[in-house]
PDB file of C-alpha atoms and ligand atoms in Angstrom:
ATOM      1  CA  UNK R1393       0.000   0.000   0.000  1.00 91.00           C
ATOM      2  CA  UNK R1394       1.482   3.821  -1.061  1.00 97.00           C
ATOM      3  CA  UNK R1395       2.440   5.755   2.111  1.00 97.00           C
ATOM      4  CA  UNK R1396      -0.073   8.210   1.574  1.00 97.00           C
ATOM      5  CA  UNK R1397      -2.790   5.637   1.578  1.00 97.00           C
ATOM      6  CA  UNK R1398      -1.952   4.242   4.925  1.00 97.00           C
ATOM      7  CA  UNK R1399      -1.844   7.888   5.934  1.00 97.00           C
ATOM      8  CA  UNK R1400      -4.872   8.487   5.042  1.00 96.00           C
ATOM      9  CA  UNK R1401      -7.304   5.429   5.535  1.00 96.00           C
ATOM     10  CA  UNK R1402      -5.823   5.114   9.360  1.00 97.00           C
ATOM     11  CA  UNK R1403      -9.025   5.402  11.826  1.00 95.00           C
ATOM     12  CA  UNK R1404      -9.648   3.778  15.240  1.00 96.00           C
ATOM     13  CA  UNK R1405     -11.491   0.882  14.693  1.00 96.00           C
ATOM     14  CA  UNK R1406     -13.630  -0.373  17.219  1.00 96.00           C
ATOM     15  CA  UNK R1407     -14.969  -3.923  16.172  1.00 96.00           C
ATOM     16  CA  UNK R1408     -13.983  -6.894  14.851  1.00 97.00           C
ATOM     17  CA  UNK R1409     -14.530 -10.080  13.116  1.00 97.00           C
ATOM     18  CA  UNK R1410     -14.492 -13.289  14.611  1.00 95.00           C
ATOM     19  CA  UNK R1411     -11.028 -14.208  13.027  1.00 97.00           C
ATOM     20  CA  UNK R1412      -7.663 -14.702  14.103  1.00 97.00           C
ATOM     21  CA  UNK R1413      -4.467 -12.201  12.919  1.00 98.00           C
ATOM     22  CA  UNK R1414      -1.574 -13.546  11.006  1.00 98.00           C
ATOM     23  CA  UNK R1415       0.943 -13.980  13.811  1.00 98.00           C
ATOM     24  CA  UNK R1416       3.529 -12.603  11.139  1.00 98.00           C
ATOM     25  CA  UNK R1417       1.723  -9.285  11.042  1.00 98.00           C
ATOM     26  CA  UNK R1418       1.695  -9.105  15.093  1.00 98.00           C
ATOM     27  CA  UNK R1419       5.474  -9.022  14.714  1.00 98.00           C
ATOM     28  CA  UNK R1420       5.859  -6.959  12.215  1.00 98.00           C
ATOM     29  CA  UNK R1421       3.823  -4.394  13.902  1.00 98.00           C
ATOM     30  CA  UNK R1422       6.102  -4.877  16.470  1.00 98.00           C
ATOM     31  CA  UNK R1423       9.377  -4.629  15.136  1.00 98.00           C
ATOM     32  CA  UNK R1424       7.998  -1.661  13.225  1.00 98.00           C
ATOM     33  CA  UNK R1425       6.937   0.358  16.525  1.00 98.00           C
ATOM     34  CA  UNK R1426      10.766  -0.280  17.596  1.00 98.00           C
ATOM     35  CA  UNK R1427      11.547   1.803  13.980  1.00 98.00           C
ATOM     36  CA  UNK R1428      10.441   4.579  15.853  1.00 98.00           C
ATOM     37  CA  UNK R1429      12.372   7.813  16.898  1.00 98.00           C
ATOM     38  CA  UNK R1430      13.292   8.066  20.409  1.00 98.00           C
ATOM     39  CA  UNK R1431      14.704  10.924  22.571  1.00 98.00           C
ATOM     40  CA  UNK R1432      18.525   9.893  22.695  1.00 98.00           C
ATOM     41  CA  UNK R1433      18.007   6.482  21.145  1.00 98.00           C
ATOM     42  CA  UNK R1434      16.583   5.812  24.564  1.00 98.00           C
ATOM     43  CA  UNK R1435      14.039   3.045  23.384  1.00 98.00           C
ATOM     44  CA  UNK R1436      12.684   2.757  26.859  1.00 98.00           C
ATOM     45  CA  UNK R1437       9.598   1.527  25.897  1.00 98.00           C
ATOM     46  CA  UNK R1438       8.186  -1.822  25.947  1.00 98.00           C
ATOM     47  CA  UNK R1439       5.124  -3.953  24.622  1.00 99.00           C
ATOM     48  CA  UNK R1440       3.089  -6.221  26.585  1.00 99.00           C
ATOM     49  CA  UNK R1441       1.715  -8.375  23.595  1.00 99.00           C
ATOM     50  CA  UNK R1442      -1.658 -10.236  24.648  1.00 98.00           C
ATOM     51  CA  UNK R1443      -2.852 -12.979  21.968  1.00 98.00           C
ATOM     52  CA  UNK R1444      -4.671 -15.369  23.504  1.00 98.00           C
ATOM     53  CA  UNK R1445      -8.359 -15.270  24.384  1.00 98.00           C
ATOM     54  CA  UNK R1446      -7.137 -16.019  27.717  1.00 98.00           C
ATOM     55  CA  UNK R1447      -5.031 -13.015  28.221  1.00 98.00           C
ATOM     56  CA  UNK R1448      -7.361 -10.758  26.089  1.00 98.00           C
ATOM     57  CA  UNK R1449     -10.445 -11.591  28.153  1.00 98.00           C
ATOM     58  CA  UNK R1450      -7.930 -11.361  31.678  1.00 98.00           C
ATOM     59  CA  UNK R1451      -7.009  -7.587  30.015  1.00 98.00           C
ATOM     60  CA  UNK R1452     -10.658  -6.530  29.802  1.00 98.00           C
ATOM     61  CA  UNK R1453     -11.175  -8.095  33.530  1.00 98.00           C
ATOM     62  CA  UNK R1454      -8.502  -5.988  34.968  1.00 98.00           C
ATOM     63  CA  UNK R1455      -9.360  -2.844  33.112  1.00 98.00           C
ATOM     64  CA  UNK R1456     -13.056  -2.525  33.108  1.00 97.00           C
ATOM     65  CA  UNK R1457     -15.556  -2.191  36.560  1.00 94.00           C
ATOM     66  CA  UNK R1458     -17.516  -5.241  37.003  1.00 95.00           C
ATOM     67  CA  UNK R1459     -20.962  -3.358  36.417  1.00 96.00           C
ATOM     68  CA  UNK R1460     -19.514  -2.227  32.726  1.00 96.00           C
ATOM     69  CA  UNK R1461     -17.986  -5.639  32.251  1.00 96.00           C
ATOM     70  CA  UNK R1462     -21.340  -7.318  32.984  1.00 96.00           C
ATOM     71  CA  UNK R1463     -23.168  -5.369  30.781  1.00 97.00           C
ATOM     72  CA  UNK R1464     -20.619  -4.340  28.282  1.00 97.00           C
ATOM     73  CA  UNK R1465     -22.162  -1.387  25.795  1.00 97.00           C
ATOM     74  CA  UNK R1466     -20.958  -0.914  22.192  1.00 95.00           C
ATOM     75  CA  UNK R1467     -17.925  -0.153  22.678  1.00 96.00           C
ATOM     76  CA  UNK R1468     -16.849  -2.172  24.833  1.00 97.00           C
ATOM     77  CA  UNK R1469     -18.340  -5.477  22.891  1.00 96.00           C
ATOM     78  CA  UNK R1470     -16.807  -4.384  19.983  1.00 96.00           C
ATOM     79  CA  UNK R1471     -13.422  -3.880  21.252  1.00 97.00           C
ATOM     80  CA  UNK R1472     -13.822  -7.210  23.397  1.00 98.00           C
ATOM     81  CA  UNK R1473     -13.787  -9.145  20.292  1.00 97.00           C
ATOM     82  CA  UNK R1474     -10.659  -8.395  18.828  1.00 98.00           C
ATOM     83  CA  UNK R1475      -8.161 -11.375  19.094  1.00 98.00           C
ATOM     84  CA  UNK R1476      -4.940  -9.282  20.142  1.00 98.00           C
ATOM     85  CA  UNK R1477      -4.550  -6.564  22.631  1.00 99.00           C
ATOM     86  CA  UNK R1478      -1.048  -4.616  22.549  1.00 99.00           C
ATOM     87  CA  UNK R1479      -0.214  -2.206  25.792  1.00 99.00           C
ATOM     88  CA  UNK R1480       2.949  -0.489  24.694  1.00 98.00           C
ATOM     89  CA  UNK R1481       4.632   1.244  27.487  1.00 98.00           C
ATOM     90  CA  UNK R1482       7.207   3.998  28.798  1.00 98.00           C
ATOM     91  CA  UNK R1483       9.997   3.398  31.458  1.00 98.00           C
ATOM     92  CA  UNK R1484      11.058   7.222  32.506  1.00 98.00           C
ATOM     93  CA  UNK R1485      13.869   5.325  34.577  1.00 98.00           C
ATOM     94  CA  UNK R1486      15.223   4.461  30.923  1.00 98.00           C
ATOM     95  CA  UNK R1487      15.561   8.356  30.028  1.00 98.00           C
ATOM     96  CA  UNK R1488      17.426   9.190  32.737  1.00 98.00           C
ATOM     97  CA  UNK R1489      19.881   7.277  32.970  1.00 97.00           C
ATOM     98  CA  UNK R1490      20.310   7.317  29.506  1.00 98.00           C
ATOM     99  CA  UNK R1491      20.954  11.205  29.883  1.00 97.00           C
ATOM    100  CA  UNK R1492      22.835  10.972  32.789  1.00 97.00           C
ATOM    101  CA  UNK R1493      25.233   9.169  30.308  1.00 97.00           C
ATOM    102  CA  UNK R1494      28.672  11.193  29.024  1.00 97.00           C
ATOM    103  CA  UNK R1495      27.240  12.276  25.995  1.00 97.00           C
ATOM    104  CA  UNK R1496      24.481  14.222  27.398  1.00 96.00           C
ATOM    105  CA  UNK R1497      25.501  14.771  30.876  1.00 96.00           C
ATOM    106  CA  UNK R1498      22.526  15.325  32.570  1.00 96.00           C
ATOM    107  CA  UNK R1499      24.327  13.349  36.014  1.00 97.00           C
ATOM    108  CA  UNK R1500      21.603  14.918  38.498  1.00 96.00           C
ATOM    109  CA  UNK R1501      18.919  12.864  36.598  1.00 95.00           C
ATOM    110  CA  UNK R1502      16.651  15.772  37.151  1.00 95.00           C
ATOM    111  CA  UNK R1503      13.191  15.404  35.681  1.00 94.00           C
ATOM    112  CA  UNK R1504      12.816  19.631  35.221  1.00 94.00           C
ATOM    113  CA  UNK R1505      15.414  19.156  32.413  1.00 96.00           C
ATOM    114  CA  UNK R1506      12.730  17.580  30.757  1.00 96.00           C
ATOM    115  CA  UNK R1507      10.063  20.230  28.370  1.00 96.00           C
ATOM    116  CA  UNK R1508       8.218  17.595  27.857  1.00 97.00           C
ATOM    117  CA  UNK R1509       7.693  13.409  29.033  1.00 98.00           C
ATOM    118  CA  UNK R1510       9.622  12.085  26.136  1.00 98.00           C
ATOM    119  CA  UNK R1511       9.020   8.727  27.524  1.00 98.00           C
ATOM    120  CA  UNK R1512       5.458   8.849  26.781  1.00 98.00           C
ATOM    121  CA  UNK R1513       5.614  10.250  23.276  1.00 98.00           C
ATOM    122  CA  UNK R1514       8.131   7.763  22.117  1.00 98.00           C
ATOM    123  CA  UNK R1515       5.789   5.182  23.318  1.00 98.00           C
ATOM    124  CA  UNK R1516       2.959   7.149  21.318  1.00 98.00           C
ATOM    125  CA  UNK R1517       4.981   7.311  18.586  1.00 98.00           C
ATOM    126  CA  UNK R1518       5.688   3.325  18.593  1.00 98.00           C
ATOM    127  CA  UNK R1519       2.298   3.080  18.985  1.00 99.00           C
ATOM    128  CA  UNK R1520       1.480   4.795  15.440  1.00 98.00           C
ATOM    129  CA  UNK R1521       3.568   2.532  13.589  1.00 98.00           C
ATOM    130  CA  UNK R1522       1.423  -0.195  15.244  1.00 98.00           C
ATOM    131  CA  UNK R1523      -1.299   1.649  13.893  1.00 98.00           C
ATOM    132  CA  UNK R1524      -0.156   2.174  10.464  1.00 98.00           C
ATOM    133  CA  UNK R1525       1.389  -1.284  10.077  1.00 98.00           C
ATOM    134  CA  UNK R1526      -2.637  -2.510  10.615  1.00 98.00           C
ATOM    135  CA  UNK R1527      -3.678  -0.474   8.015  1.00 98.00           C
ATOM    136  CA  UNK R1528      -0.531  -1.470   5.713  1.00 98.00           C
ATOM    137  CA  UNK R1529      -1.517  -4.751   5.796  1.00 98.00           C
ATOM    138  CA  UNK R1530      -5.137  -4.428   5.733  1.00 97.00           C
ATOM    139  CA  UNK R1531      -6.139  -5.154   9.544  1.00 98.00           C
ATOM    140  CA  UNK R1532      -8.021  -2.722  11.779  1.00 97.00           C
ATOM    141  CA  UNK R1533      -6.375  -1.300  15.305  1.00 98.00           C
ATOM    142  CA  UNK R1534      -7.710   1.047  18.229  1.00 98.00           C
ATOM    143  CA  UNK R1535      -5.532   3.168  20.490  1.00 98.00           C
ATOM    144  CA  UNK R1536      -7.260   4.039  23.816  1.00 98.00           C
ATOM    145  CA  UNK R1537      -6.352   4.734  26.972  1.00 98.00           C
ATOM    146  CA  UNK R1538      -6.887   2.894  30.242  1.00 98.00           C
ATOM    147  CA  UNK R1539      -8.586   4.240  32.907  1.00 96.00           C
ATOM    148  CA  UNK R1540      -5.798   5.209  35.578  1.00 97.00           C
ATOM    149  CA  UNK R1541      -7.828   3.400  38.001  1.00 97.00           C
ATOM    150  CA  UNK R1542      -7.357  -0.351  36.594  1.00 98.00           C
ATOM    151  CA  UNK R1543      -3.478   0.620  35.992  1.00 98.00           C
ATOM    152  CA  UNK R1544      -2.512  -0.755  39.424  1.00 98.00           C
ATOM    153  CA  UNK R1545      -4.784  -4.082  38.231  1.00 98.00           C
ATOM    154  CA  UNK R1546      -3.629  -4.092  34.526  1.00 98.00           C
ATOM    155  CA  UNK R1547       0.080  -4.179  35.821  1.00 98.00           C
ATOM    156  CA  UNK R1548      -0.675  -6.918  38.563  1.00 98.00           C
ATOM    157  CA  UNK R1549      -2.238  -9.302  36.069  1.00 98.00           C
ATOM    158  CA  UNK R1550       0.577  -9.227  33.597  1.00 98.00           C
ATOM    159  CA  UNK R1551       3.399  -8.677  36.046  1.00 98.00           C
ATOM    160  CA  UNK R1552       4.212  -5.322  34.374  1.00 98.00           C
ATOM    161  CA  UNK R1553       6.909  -3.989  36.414  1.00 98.00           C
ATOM    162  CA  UNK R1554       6.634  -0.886  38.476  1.00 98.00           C
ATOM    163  CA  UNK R1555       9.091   1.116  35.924  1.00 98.00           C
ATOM    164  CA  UNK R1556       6.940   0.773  32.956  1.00 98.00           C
ATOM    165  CA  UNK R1557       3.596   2.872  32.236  1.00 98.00           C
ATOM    166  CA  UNK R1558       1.202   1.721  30.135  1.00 98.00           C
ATOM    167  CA  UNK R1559       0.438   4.753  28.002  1.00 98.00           C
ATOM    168  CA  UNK R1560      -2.774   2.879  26.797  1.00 98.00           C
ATOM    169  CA  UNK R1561      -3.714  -0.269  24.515  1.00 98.00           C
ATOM    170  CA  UNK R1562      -4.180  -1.223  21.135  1.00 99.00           C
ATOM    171  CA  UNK R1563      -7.174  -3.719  19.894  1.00 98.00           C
ATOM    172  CA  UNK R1564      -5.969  -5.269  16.117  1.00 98.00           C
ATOM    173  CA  UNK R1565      -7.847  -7.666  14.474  1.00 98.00           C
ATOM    174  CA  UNK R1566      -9.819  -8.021  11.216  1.00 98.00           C
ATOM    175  CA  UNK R1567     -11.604  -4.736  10.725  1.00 92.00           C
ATOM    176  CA  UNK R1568     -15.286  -4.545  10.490  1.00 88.00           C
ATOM    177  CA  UNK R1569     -17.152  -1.477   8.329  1.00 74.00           C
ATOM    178  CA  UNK R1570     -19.040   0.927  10.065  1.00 67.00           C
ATOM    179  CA  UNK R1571     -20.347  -1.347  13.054  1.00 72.00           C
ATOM    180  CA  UNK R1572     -19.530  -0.610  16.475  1.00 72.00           C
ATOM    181  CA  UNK R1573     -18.584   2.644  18.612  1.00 81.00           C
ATOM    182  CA  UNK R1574     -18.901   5.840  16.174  1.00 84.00           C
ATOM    183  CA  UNK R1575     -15.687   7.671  16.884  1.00 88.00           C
ATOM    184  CA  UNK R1576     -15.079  11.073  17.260  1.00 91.00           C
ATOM    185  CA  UNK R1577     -14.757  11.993  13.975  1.00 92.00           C
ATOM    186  CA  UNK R1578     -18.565  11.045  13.212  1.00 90.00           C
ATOM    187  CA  UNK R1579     -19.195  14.288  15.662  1.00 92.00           C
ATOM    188  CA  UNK R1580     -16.905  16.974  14.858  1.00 94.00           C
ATOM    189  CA  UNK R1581     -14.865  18.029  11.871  1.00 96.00           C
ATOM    190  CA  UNK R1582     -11.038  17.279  11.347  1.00 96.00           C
ATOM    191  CA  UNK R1583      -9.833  21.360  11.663  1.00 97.00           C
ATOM    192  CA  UNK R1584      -8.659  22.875   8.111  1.00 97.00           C
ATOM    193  CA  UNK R1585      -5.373  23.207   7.754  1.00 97.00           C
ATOM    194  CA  UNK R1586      -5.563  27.007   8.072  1.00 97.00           C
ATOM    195  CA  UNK R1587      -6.475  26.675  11.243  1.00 97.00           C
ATOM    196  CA  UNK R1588      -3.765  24.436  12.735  1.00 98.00           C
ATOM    197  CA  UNK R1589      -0.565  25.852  10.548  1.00 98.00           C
ATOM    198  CA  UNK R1590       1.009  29.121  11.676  1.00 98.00           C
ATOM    199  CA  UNK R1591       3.135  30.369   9.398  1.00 98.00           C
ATOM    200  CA  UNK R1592       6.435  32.276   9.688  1.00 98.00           C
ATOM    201  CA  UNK R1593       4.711  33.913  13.126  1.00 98.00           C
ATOM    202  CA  UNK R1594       1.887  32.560  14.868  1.00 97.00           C
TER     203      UNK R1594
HETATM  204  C1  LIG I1298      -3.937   9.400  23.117  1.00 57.74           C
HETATM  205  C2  LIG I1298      -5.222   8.854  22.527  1.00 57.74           C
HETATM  206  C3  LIG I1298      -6.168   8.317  23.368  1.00 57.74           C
HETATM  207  C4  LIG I1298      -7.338   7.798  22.822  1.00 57.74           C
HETATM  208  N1  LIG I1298      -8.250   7.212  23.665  1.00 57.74           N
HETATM  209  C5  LIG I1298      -9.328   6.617  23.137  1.00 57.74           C
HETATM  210  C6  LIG I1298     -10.213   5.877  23.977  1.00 57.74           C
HETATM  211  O1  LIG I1298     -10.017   5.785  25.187  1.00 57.74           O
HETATM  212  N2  LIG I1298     -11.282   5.280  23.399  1.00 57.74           N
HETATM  213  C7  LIG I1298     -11.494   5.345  22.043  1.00 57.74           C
HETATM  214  O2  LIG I1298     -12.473   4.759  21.579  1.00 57.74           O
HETATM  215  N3  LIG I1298     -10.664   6.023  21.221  1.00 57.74           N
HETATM  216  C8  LIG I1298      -9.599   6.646  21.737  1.00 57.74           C
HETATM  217  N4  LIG I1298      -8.735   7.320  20.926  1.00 57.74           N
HETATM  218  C9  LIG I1298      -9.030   7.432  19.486  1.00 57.74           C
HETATM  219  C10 LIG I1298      -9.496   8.831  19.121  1.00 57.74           C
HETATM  220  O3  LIG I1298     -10.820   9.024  19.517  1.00 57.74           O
HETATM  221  C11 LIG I1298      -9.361   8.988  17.603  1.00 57.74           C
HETATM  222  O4  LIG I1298      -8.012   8.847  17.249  1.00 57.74           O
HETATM  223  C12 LIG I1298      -9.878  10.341  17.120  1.00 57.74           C
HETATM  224  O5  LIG I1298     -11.251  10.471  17.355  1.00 57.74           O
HETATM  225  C13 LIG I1298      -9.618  10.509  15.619  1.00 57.74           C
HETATM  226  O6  LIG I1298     -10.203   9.443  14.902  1.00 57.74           O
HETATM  227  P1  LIG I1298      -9.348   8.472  13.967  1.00 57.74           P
HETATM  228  O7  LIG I1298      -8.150   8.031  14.743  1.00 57.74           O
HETATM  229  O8  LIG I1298     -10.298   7.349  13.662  1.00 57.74           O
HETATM  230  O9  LIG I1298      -8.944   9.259  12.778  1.00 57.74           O
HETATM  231  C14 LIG I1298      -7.565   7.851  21.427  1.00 57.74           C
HETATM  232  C15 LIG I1298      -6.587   8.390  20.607  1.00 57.74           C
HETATM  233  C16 LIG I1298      -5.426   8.877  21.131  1.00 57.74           C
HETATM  234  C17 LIG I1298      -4.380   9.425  20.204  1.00 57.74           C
END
């Protein structure tokens, strides 16, 4: 598929067919996200790869309240079915020592040197080539974010260890058309271009 196609047919997708993904695509979208850019060559990021129905249905038990879980709306059955669940994550503890090294000096491992938690976006940004590897090769994926609530359970079930954040979780599977949640973008308009670009001076 041309670049500009995967560009532009990318869109949370929110339900899926009953059919399992082509391990071989799991790992590509995998190896992809770790083609990502990353503040220093850090890489301190990490994805916890669920692809069994057992692990997929313990991920929705440890991130969703019993009531919703019991009587799961749209979203949430659509989501449910898809066969893999990837939670990429960020270790901050990876960025500071990595900056503390010679090259970059920053010894006092002070978090203020920071403008901005690089840790997270390099995680988001592993996360898109997830994303666009789905579309490349035809599946369907959903970023979302987990409620900060079920963090402390997410981590427990899977043994995540205490330095990594989940920065959310990815659904993939075989997409479905037009069933399921309506996203955002059924609601309100993408902004014009015009109104996002400042040129020369804002
Ligand atoms: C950081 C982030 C968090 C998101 N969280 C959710 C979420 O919790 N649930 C959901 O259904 N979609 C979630 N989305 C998807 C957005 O709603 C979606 O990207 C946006 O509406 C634009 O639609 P599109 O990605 O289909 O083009 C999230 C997207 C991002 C980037």
């Amino acid at each position: 598929m041309e670049f500009k196609d995967v560009v532009r047919r990318r869109r949370m997708i929110r339900t899926y067919a009953d059919q399992p993904v082509d391990p071989a695509i799991v790992d590509r979208a995998l190896s992809n996200a770790t083609r990502a850019p990353s503040a220093g060559f850090s890489q301190g990021w990490a994805f916890l790869l669920l692809d069994t129905a057992e692990d997929v249905r313990l991920f929705w038990a440890s991130t969703t309240g019993a009531e919703d879980l019991a009587a799961p709306d749209t979203w949430l059955t659509g989501m449910m079915r898809a066969p893999v669940v990837i939670v990429p994550c960020s270790n901050k503890s990876a960025y500071l020592s990595r900056y503390a090294e010679p090259d970059k000096g920053w010894t006092d491992e002070d978090e203020a040197r920071w403008p901005v938690p690089f840790w997270h976006m390099d995680a988001a940004m592993a996360s898109l080539l997830i994303l666009q590897t789905a579309v490349d090769a035809g599946l369907g994926a959903c970023f979302f974010g987990v409620p900060p609530e079920h963090l402390p359970q997410l981590a427990e079930a899977f043994e995540i260890p205490a330095e990594f954040t989940p920065v959310g979780a990815i659904t993939l599977g075989h997409r479905v058309e037009d069933v399921g949640a309506p996203g955002s973008p059924t609601r309100r308009p993408r902004l014009r271009l015009d109104e996002v670009v400042h040129r020369g001076r804002w």
